[in-house]
């Protein structure tokens, strides 16, 4: 008798095959260091002639992070605030550019490469040099002191966040390359017949976007949201990451490990909340 697998089991097997290499790599190179960092988070590590000596301190490091350390909470709040500010801008900008690049025009491939180029250039030492030269902000805000100029016209409570958003446009363009490609792939997967049928029914381009494009791009929006969150939390100029590295350099391995796990739990909670919201939205849309 010929053994046949159901379509559902085939999909599961295909998924496990695709992630098998990652699972093997994680088990071989990441699982043990990750477990050790969790062990260190509950211990005080002292350097001795025989190596590191661990003394169990329980939740001391976790309590110290929020009760004694004055730098970590402020950097954490600043990082989370910038996350909720930059990620929506990145998604909106990426969708807009992807829709433009999805049109037929001369030199479309060149423009696609131009928008992806910052992903390659703005990394490592290049990004650090650009930031030190002020390349991550628009000079118009510092040259003309727009806050003092406009504070008499626009309330400062509204003006300050607005200028922060405008000043972060350069960073948004740097961090949108991968998202643009993902949205572009999603747009190309949408059948043209859907737009033709909607046009025959009298739908405007605006209605076609909200009734066809946006719902069908929802899985891509989820992927890009998760990618943008992880990228924002782990990029080079992240204040929390810089602080954790500085604590490690001071040989406070136990405390630094605790800070890393606190940071990981917060990231995991935000990603879980985003995944839960998108899953409910996609379930409602069928």
PDB file of C-alpha atoms in Angstrom:
ATOM      1  CA  UNK A   1       0.000   0.000   0.000  1.00  0.00           C
ATOM      2  CA  UNK A   2       1.337   3.407  -0.967  1.00  0.00           C
ATOM      3  CA  UNK A   3       1.700   5.745   2.009  1.00  0.00           C
ATOM      4  CA  UNK A   4       0.329   9.255   1.362  1.00  0.00           C
ATOM      5  CA  UNK A   5       0.637  12.304   3.552  1.00  0.00           C
ATOM      6  CA  UNK A   6      -2.148  14.803   3.934  1.00  0.00           C
ATOM      7  CA  UNK A   7      -1.631  18.322   2.638  1.00  0.00           C
ATOM      8  CA  UNK A   8      -1.555  19.713   6.190  1.00  0.00           C
ATOM      9  CA  UNK A   9       1.226  17.334   7.268  1.00  0.00           C
ATOM     10  CA  UNK A  10       3.181  18.184   4.116  1.00  0.00           C
ATOM     11  CA  UNK A  11       3.008  21.882   4.971  1.00  0.00           C
ATOM     12  CA  UNK A  12       4.236  21.149   8.487  1.00  0.00           C
ATOM     13  CA  UNK A  13       7.123  19.039   7.187  1.00  0.00           C
ATOM     14  CA  UNK A  14       8.120  21.696   4.671  1.00  0.00           C
ATOM     15  CA  UNK A  15       8.178  24.297   7.412  1.00  0.00           C
ATOM     16  CA  UNK A  16      10.317  22.135   9.704  1.00  0.00           C
ATOM     17  CA  UNK A  17      12.717  21.390   6.850  1.00  0.00           C
ATOM     18  CA  UNK A  18      13.162  25.106   6.163  1.00  0.00           C
ATOM     19  CA  UNK A  19      13.930  25.919   9.818  1.00  0.00           C
ATOM     20  CA  UNK A  20      15.978  22.776  10.478  1.00  0.00           C
ATOM     21  CA  UNK A  21      19.295  24.441   9.562  1.00  0.00           C
ATOM     22  CA  UNK A  22      18.544  27.337  11.912  1.00  0.00           C
ATOM     23  CA  UNK A  23      17.603  24.919  14.711  1.00  0.00           C
ATOM     24  CA  UNK A  24      20.842  22.975  14.206  1.00  0.00           C
ATOM     25  CA  UNK A  25      22.917  26.167  14.188  1.00  0.00           C
ATOM     26  CA  UNK A  26      21.146  27.531  17.268  1.00  0.00           C
ATOM     27  CA  UNK A  27      21.598  24.263  19.160  1.00  0.00           C
ATOM     28  CA  UNK A  28      25.274  24.033  18.238  1.00  0.00           C
ATOM     29  CA  UNK A  29      26.371  27.641  18.773  1.00  0.00           C
ATOM     30  CA  UNK A  30      23.744  29.593  20.741  1.00  0.00           C
ATOM     31  CA  UNK A  31      21.953  27.287  23.177  1.00  0.00           C
ATOM     32  CA  UNK A  32      24.869  26.801  25.601  1.00  0.00           C
ATOM     33  CA  UNK A  33      25.920  30.519  25.754  1.00  0.00           C
ATOM     34  CA  UNK A  34      22.264  31.482  26.206  1.00  0.00           C
ATOM     35  CA  UNK A  35      21.879  29.027  29.077  1.00  0.00           C
ATOM     36  CA  UNK A  36      25.097  30.254  30.687  1.00  0.00           C
ATOM     37  CA  UNK A  37      23.951  33.877  30.496  1.00  0.00           C
ATOM     38  CA  UNK A  38      20.737  32.937  32.303  1.00  0.00           C
ATOM     39  CA  UNK A  39      22.820  31.166  34.954  1.00  0.00           C
ATOM     40  CA  UNK A  40      25.109  34.192  35.305  1.00  0.00           C
ATOM     41  CA  UNK A  41      22.122  36.538  35.705  1.00  0.00           C
ATOM     42  CA  UNK A  42      21.391  34.979  39.121  1.00  0.00           C
ATOM     43  CA  UNK A  43      25.008  34.893  40.259  1.00  0.00           C
ATOM     44  CA  UNK A  44      27.753  37.314  41.194  1.00  0.00           C
ATOM     45  CA  UNK A  45      30.876  36.481  39.182  1.00  0.00           C
ATOM     46  CA  UNK A  46      34.320  37.229  40.546  1.00  0.00           C
ATOM     47  CA  UNK A  47      37.574  36.726  38.670  1.00  0.00           C
ATOM     48  CA  UNK A  48      39.978  34.486  40.621  1.00  0.00           C
ATOM     49  CA  UNK A  49      43.203  32.678  39.833  1.00  0.00           C
ATOM     50  CA  UNK A  50      41.125  29.544  39.141  1.00  0.00           C
ATOM     51  CA  UNK A  51      38.787  31.372  36.786  1.00  0.00           C
ATOM     52  CA  UNK A  52      35.320  32.797  37.374  1.00  0.00           C
ATOM     53  CA  UNK A  53      33.754  32.070  40.747  1.00  0.00           C
ATOM     54  CA  UNK A  54      29.952  32.239  40.837  1.00  0.00           C
ATOM     55  CA  UNK A  55      28.051  33.197  43.987  1.00  0.00           C
ATOM     56  CA  UNK A  56      24.275  32.857  43.955  1.00  0.00           C
ATOM     57  CA  UNK A  57      22.503  36.180  44.604  1.00  0.00           C
ATOM     58  CA  UNK A  58      18.985  35.395  43.387  1.00  0.00           C
ATOM     59  CA  UNK A  59      17.030  38.304  41.940  1.00  0.00           C
ATOM     60  CA  UNK A  60      19.485  40.933  43.176  1.00  0.00           C
ATOM     61  CA  UNK A  61      20.680  42.007  39.712  1.00  0.00           C
ATOM     62  CA  UNK A  62      17.125  42.332  38.375  1.00  0.00           C
ATOM     63  CA  UNK A  63      16.079  44.481  41.349  1.00  0.00           C
ATOM     64  CA  UNK A  64      19.211  46.606  41.040  1.00  0.00           C
ATOM     65  CA  UNK A  65      18.432  47.371  37.395  1.00  0.00           C
ATOM     66  CA  UNK A  66      15.234  49.252  38.354  1.00  0.00           C
ATOM     67  CA  UNK A  67      15.961  50.458  41.899  1.00  0.00           C
ATOM     68  CA  UNK A  68      19.660  51.432  42.002  1.00  0.00           C
ATOM     69  CA  UNK A  69      20.819  51.864  38.419  1.00  0.00           C
ATOM     70  CA  UNK A  70      19.730  55.284  37.146  1.00  0.00           C
ATOM     71  CA  UNK A  71      21.009  54.859  33.575  1.00  0.00           C
ATOM     72  CA  UNK A  72      19.339  51.631  32.476  1.00  0.00           C
ATOM     73  CA  UNK A  73      15.628  52.614  32.980  1.00  0.00           C
ATOM     74  CA  UNK A  74      16.068  55.962  31.212  1.00  0.00           C
ATOM     75  CA  UNK A  75      17.860  54.335  28.269  1.00  0.00           C
ATOM     76  CA  UNK A  76      15.229  51.606  28.119  1.00  0.00           C
ATOM     77  CA  UNK A  77      12.371  54.134  28.026  1.00  0.00           C
ATOM     78  CA  UNK A  78      14.160  56.158  25.349  1.00  0.00           C
ATOM     79  CA  UNK A  79      14.698  53.037  23.228  1.00  0.00           C
ATOM     80  CA  UNK A  80      11.064  51.938  23.488  1.00  0.00           C
ATOM     81  CA  UNK A  81       9.859  55.461  22.698  1.00  0.00           C
ATOM     82  CA  UNK A  82      11.997  55.647  19.566  1.00  0.00           C
ATOM     83  CA  UNK A  83      10.695  52.200  18.593  1.00  0.00           C
ATOM     84  CA  UNK A  84       7.039  53.304  18.644  1.00  0.00           C
ATOM     85  CA  UNK A  85       8.045  56.425  16.737  1.00  0.00           C
ATOM     86  CA  UNK A  86      10.232  54.921  14.018  1.00  0.00           C
ATOM     87  CA  UNK A  87       8.528  51.601  13.198  1.00  0.00           C
ATOM     88  CA  UNK A  88       5.232  53.137  11.932  1.00  0.00           C
ATOM     89  CA  UNK A  89       7.200  55.661   9.872  1.00  0.00           C
ATOM     90  CA  UNK A  90       9.328  52.893   8.378  1.00  0.00           C
ATOM     91  CA  UNK A  91       6.253  50.831   7.433  1.00  0.00           C
ATOM     92  CA  UNK A  92       4.426  53.799   5.886  1.00  0.00           C
ATOM     93  CA  UNK A  93       7.503  54.908   3.949  1.00  0.00           C
ATOM     94  CA  UNK A  94       8.246  51.330   2.774  1.00  0.00           C
ATOM     95  CA  UNK A  95       4.681  50.772   1.511  1.00  0.00           C
ATOM     96  CA  UNK A  96       4.704  54.114  -0.305  1.00  0.00           C
ATOM     97  CA  UNK A  97       8.047  53.489  -2.015  1.00  0.00           C
ATOM     98  CA  UNK A  98       7.148  49.866  -2.836  1.00  0.00           C
ATOM     99  CA  UNK A  99       3.953  51.011  -4.589  1.00  0.00           C
ATOM    100  CA  UNK A 100       5.958  53.524  -6.613  1.00  0.00           C
ATOM    101  CA  UNK A 101       8.598  50.946  -7.548  1.00  0.00           C
ATOM    102  CA  UNK A 102       5.883  48.477  -8.527  1.00  0.00           C
ATOM    103  CA  UNK A 103       4.839  50.713 -11.427  1.00  0.00           C
ATOM    104  CA  UNK A 104       6.226  50.322 -14.915  1.00  0.00           C
ATOM    105  CA  UNK A 105       8.821  52.997 -15.730  1.00  0.00           C
ATOM    106  CA  UNK A 106      12.292  53.258 -17.238  1.00  0.00           C
ATOM    107  CA  UNK A 107      15.119  52.507 -14.803  1.00  0.00           C
ATOM    108  CA  UNK A 108      12.926  50.743 -12.271  1.00  0.00           C
ATOM    109  CA  UNK A 109      15.680  48.229 -11.408  1.00  0.00           C
ATOM    110  CA  UNK A 110      18.182  51.025 -10.771  1.00  0.00           C
ATOM    111  CA  UNK A 111      15.837  52.786  -8.356  1.00  0.00           C
ATOM    112  CA  UNK A 112      15.205  49.513  -6.519  1.00  0.00           C
ATOM    113  CA  UNK A 113      18.938  49.121  -6.032  1.00  0.00           C
ATOM    114  CA  UNK A 114      19.253  52.733  -4.829  1.00  0.00           C
ATOM    115  CA  UNK A 115      16.651  52.253  -2.100  1.00  0.00           C
ATOM    116  CA  UNK A 116      18.296  48.996  -0.969  1.00  0.00           C
ATOM    117  CA  UNK A 117      21.828  50.435  -1.033  1.00  0.00           C
ATOM    118  CA  UNK A 118      21.624  52.016   2.473  1.00  0.00           C
ATOM    119  CA  UNK A 119      21.083  48.543   3.935  1.00  0.00           C
ATOM    120  CA  UNK A 120      24.575  47.604   2.708  1.00  0.00           C
ATOM    121  CA  UNK A 121      26.321  50.933   3.270  1.00  0.00           C
ATOM    122  CA  UNK A 122      24.900  51.997   6.643  1.00  0.00           C
ATOM    123  CA  UNK A 123      26.297  49.159   8.711  1.00  0.00           C
ATOM    124  CA  UNK A 124      29.237  48.741  11.070  1.00  0.00           C
ATOM    125  CA  UNK A 125      31.993  51.342  10.910  1.00  0.00           C
ATOM    126  CA  UNK A 126      30.328  53.217   8.038  1.00  0.00           C
ATOM    127  CA  UNK A 127      27.193  53.864  10.093  1.00  0.00           C
ATOM    128  CA  UNK A 128      29.263  54.923  13.089  1.00  0.00           C
ATOM    129  CA  UNK A 129      31.205  57.420  10.955  1.00  0.00           C
ATOM    130  CA  UNK A 130      28.013  58.819   9.410  1.00  0.00           C
ATOM    131  CA  UNK A 131      26.459  59.302  12.834  1.00  0.00           C
ATOM    132  CA  UNK A 132      29.567  61.012  14.201  1.00  0.00           C
ATOM    133  CA  UNK A 133      29.429  63.431  11.247  1.00  0.00           C
ATOM    134  CA  UNK A 134      25.741  64.143  11.867  1.00  0.00           C
ATOM    135  CA  UNK A 135      24.530  62.212   8.839  1.00  0.00           C
ATOM    136  CA  UNK A 136      21.605  60.690  10.714  1.00  0.00           C
ATOM    137  CA  UNK A 137      19.767  64.009  11.090  1.00  0.00           C
ATOM    138  CA  UNK A 138      18.626  66.821   8.845  1.00  0.00           C
ATOM    139  CA  UNK A 139      20.781  69.973   9.247  1.00  0.00           C
ATOM    140  CA  UNK A 140      17.829  72.322   8.716  1.00  0.00           C
ATOM    141  CA  UNK A 141      16.622  71.734  12.293  1.00  0.00           C
ATOM    142  CA  UNK A 142      19.923  72.803  13.893  1.00  0.00           C
ATOM    143  CA  UNK A 143      20.828  75.536  11.425  1.00  0.00           C
ATOM    144  CA  UNK A 144      17.570  77.482  11.640  1.00  0.00           C
ATOM    145  CA  UNK A 145      16.479  76.435  15.173  1.00  0.00           C
ATOM    146  CA  UNK A 146      12.966  75.668  14.015  1.00  0.00           C
ATOM    147  CA  UNK A 147      11.712  74.899  17.510  1.00  0.00           C
ATOM    148  CA  UNK A 148      12.247  78.465  18.714  1.00  0.00           C
ATOM    149  CA  UNK A 149      10.934  79.858  15.435  1.00  0.00           C
ATOM    150  CA  UNK A 150       7.691  77.868  15.470  1.00  0.00           C
ATOM    151  CA  UNK A 151       6.982  77.569  19.193  1.00  0.00           C
ATOM    152  CA  UNK A 152       4.899  80.762  19.102  1.00  0.00           C
ATOM    153  CA  UNK A 153       2.745  79.341  16.292  1.00  0.00           C
ATOM    154  CA  UNK A 154       2.496  75.668  17.286  1.00  0.00           C
ATOM    155  CA  UNK A 155       2.168  74.511  20.925  1.00  0.00           C
ATOM    156  CA  UNK A 156       5.466  73.050  22.192  1.00  0.00           C
ATOM    157  CA  UNK A 157       3.702  69.812  23.231  1.00  0.00           C
ATOM    158  CA  UNK A 158       2.835  69.205  19.564  1.00  0.00           C
ATOM    159  CA  UNK A 159       5.866  70.843  17.969  1.00  0.00           C
ATOM    160  CA  UNK A 160       8.531  68.800  19.775  1.00  0.00           C
ATOM    161  CA  UNK A 161       7.218  65.326  18.708  1.00  0.00           C
ATOM    162  CA  UNK A 162       6.565  66.661  15.187  1.00  0.00           C
ATOM    163  CA  UNK A 163      10.156  67.890  14.811  1.00  0.00           C
ATOM    164  CA  UNK A 164      11.454  64.599  16.230  1.00  0.00           C
ATOM    165  CA  UNK A 165       9.503  62.725  13.562  1.00  0.00           C
ATOM    166  CA  UNK A 166      10.817  64.944  10.775  1.00  0.00           C
ATOM    167  CA  UNK A 167      14.372  64.742  12.089  1.00  0.00           C
ATOM    168  CA  UNK A 168      14.235  60.921  12.027  1.00  0.00           C
ATOM    169  CA  UNK A 169      13.354  60.727   8.326  1.00  0.00           C
ATOM    170  CA  UNK A 170      16.977  60.014   7.404  1.00  0.00           C
ATOM    171  CA  UNK A 171      17.098  57.024   9.767  1.00  0.00           C
ATOM    172  CA  UNK A 172      13.742  55.865   8.395  1.00  0.00           C
ATOM    173  CA  UNK A 173      15.100  55.859   4.842  1.00  0.00           C
ATOM    174  CA  UNK A 174      18.214  53.957   5.953  1.00  0.00           C
ATOM    175  CA  UNK A 175      16.201  51.250   7.699  1.00  0.00           C
ATOM    176  CA  UNK A 176      13.532  50.709   5.012  1.00  0.00           C
ATOM    177  CA  UNK A 177      15.446  48.762   2.350  1.00  0.00           C
ATOM    178  CA  UNK A 178      14.478  45.232   3.373  1.00  0.00           C
ATOM    179  CA  UNK A 179      10.896  46.253   4.122  1.00  0.00           C
ATOM    180  CA  UNK A 180      10.548  47.808   0.671  1.00  0.00           C
ATOM    181  CA  UNK A 181      11.637  44.561  -1.003  1.00  0.00           C
ATOM    182  CA  UNK A 182       9.193  42.499   1.076  1.00  0.00           C
ATOM    183  CA  UNK A 183       6.304  44.845   0.294  1.00  0.00           C
ATOM    184  CA  UNK A 184       7.310  44.854  -3.369  1.00  0.00           C
ATOM    185  CA  UNK A 185       7.173  41.058  -3.461  1.00  0.00           C
ATOM    186  CA  UNK A 186       3.736  41.161  -1.814  1.00  0.00           C
ATOM    187  CA  UNK A 187       2.437  43.714  -4.320  1.00  0.00           C
ATOM    188  CA  UNK A 188       3.643  41.649  -7.256  1.00  0.00           C
ATOM    189  CA  UNK A 189       1.797  38.613  -5.862  1.00  0.00           C
ATOM    190  CA  UNK A 190      -1.570  40.421  -5.990  1.00  0.00           C
ATOM    191  CA  UNK A 191      -3.527  39.555  -9.109  1.00  0.00           C
ATOM    192  CA  UNK A 192      -4.119  42.437 -11.515  1.00  0.00           C
ATOM    193  CA  UNK A 193      -7.598  41.041 -12.191  1.00  0.00           C
ATOM    194  CA  UNK A 194      -8.709  42.118  -8.715  1.00  0.00           C
ATOM    195  CA  UNK A 195      -7.918  45.752  -9.515  1.00  0.00           C
ATOM    196  CA  UNK A 196      -9.580  45.488 -12.921  1.00  0.00           C
ATOM    197  CA  UNK A 197     -12.758  44.071 -11.363  1.00  0.00           C
ATOM    198  CA  UNK A 198     -12.763  46.796  -8.710  1.00  0.00           C
ATOM    199  CA  UNK A 199     -12.279  49.471 -11.376  1.00  0.00           C
ATOM    200  CA  UNK A 200     -15.208  48.085 -13.363  1.00  0.00           C
ATOM    201  CA  UNK A 201     -17.345  48.356 -10.221  1.00  0.00           C
ATOM    202  CA  UNK A 202     -16.433  52.020  -9.899  1.00  0.00           C
ATOM    203  CA  UNK A 203     -13.865  51.780  -7.103  1.00  0.00           C
ATOM    204  CA  UNK A 204     -11.417  54.642  -6.793  1.00  0.00           C
ATOM    205  CA  UNK A 205      -7.643  54.014  -6.369  1.00  0.00           C
ATOM    206  CA  UNK A 206      -8.000  54.968  -2.695  1.00  0.00           C
ATOM    207  CA  UNK A 207     -10.785  52.406  -2.209  1.00  0.00           C
ATOM    208  CA  UNK A 208      -8.800  49.775  -4.103  1.00  0.00           C
ATOM    209  CA  UNK A 209      -5.880  50.297  -1.746  1.00  0.00           C
ATOM    210  CA  UNK A 210      -7.918  49.846   1.446  1.00  0.00           C
ATOM    211  CA  UNK A 211     -10.140  47.043   0.122  1.00  0.00           C
ATOM    212  CA  UNK A 212      -7.589  45.038  -1.911  1.00  0.00           C
ATOM    213  CA  UNK A 213      -3.968  46.077  -1.408  1.00  0.00           C
ATOM    214  CA  UNK A 214      -3.920  46.644   2.334  1.00  0.00           C
ATOM    215  CA  UNK A 215      -5.762  43.427   3.370  1.00  0.00           C
ATOM    216  CA  UNK A 216      -3.648  41.264   1.052  1.00  0.00           C
ATOM    217  CA  UNK A 217      -0.456  42.901   2.357  1.00  0.00           C
ATOM    218  CA  UNK A 218      -1.359  42.162   5.973  1.00  0.00           C
ATOM    219  CA  UNK A 219       1.019  39.127   6.258  1.00  0.00           C
ATOM    220  CA  UNK A 220       3.815  41.261   4.791  1.00  0.00           C
ATOM    221  CA  UNK A 221       3.007  44.064   7.226  1.00  0.00           C
ATOM    222  CA  UNK A 222       3.301  41.570  10.087  1.00  0.00           C
ATOM    223  CA  UNK A 223       6.688  40.320   8.853  1.00  0.00           C
ATOM    224  CA  UNK A 224       7.996  43.846   8.338  1.00  0.00           C
ATOM    225  CA  UNK A 225       6.712  44.989  11.725  1.00  0.00           C
ATOM    226  CA  UNK A 226       8.499  42.153  13.499  1.00  0.00           C
ATOM    227  CA  UNK A 227      11.657  42.716  11.454  1.00  0.00           C
ATOM    228  CA  UNK A 228      11.606  46.458  12.158  1.00  0.00           C
ATOM    229  CA  UNK A 229      11.117  45.888  15.898  1.00  0.00           C
ATOM    230  CA  UNK A 230      14.019  43.442  16.128  1.00  0.00           C
ATOM    231  CA  UNK A 231      16.213  45.673  13.976  1.00  0.00           C
ATOM    232  CA  UNK A 232      15.411  48.709  16.117  1.00  0.00           C
ATOM    233  CA  UNK A 233      16.216  46.847  19.340  1.00  0.00           C
ATOM    234  CA  UNK A 234      19.508  45.405  18.089  1.00  0.00           C
ATOM    235  CA  UNK A 235      21.042  48.029  15.796  1.00  0.00           C
ATOM    236  CA  UNK A 236      24.453  49.487  16.541  1.00  0.00           C
ATOM    237  CA  UNK A 237      23.355  52.865  17.926  1.00  0.00           C
ATOM    238  CA  UNK A 238      20.861  51.333  20.374  1.00  0.00           C
ATOM    239  CA  UNK A 239      21.318  52.980  23.784  1.00  0.00           C
ATOM    240  CA  UNK A 240      20.502  49.865  25.800  1.00  0.00           C
ATOM    241  CA  UNK A 241      22.860  47.663  23.789  1.00  0.00           C
ATOM    242  CA  UNK A 242      25.660  50.190  24.229  1.00  0.00           C
ATOM    243  CA  UNK A 243      25.034  50.319  27.975  1.00  0.00           C
ATOM    244  CA  UNK A 244      25.027  46.521  28.344  1.00  0.00           C
ATOM    245  CA  UNK A 245      28.323  46.328  26.446  1.00  0.00           C
ATOM    246  CA  UNK A 246      29.831  48.980  28.711  1.00  0.00           C
ATOM    247  CA  UNK A 247      28.758  46.988  31.787  1.00  0.00           C
ATOM    248  CA  UNK A 248      30.411  43.880  30.332  1.00  0.00           C
ATOM    249  CA  UNK A 249      33.636  45.834  29.838  1.00  0.00           C
ATOM    250  CA  UNK A 250      33.576  46.648  33.557  1.00  0.00           C
ATOM    251  CA  UNK A 251      33.672  42.869  34.233  1.00  0.00           C
ATOM    252  CA  UNK A 252      30.188  42.931  35.797  1.00  0.00           C
ATOM    253  CA  UNK A 253      29.219  39.771  33.940  1.00  0.00           C
ATOM    254  CA  UNK A 254      26.332  38.768  36.202  1.00  0.00           C
ATOM    255  CA  UNK A 255      24.698  42.184  36.174  1.00  0.00           C
ATOM    256  CA  UNK A 256      25.198  42.580  32.416  1.00  0.00           C
ATOM    257  CA  UNK A 257      23.599  39.174  31.839  1.00  0.00           C
ATOM    258  CA  UNK A 258      20.614  40.222  33.950  1.00  0.00           C
ATOM    259  CA  UNK A 259      20.249  43.425  31.927  1.00  0.00           C
ATOM    260  CA  UNK A 260      20.380  41.392  28.732  1.00  0.00           C
ATOM    261  CA  UNK A 261      17.614  39.078  29.938  1.00  0.00           C
ATOM    262  CA  UNK A 262      15.439  41.993  31.057  1.00  0.00           C
ATOM    263  CA  UNK A 263      15.890  43.518  27.625  1.00  0.00           C
ATOM    264  CA  UNK A 264      15.086  40.196  25.953  1.00  0.00           C
ATOM    265  CA  UNK A 265      11.888  39.725  27.967  1.00  0.00           C
ATOM    266  CA  UNK A 266      10.673  43.220  27.061  1.00  0.00           C
ATOM    267  CA  UNK A 267      11.414  42.622  23.370  1.00  0.00           C
ATOM    268  CA  UNK A 268       9.678  39.242  23.497  1.00  0.00           C
ATOM    269  CA  UNK A 269       6.617  40.793  25.176  1.00  0.00           C
ATOM    270  CA  UNK A 270       6.337  43.528  22.530  1.00  0.00           C
ATOM    271  CA  UNK A 271       6.747  41.039  19.683  1.00  0.00           C
ATOM    272  CA  UNK A 272       4.170  38.737  21.278  1.00  0.00           C
ATOM    273  CA  UNK A 273       1.685  41.607  21.609  1.00  0.00           C
ATOM    274  CA  UNK A 274       2.204  42.617  17.971  1.00  0.00           C
ATOM    275  CA  UNK A 275       1.831  39.026  16.781  1.00  0.00           C
ATOM    276  CA  UNK A 276      -1.370  38.605  18.840  1.00  0.00           C
ATOM    277  CA  UNK A 277      -2.914  41.807  17.435  1.00  0.00           C
ATOM    278  CA  UNK A 278      -2.087  40.936  13.830  1.00  0.00           C
ATOM    279  CA  UNK A 279      -3.271  37.362  14.264  1.00  0.00           C
ATOM    280  CA  UNK A 280      -6.664  38.529  15.501  1.00  0.00           C
ATOM    281  CA  UNK A 281      -6.951  41.051  12.673  1.00  0.00           C
ATOM    282  CA  UNK A 282      -6.088  38.464  10.031  1.00  0.00           C
ATOM    283  CA  UNK A 283      -8.493  35.955  11.606  1.00  0.00           C
ATOM    284  CA  UNK A 284     -11.307  38.521  11.418  1.00  0.00           C
ATOM    285  CA  UNK A 285     -10.553  39.064   7.732  1.00  0.00           C
ATOM    286  CA  UNK A 286     -10.489  35.305   7.116  1.00  0.00           C
TER     287      UNK A 286
END
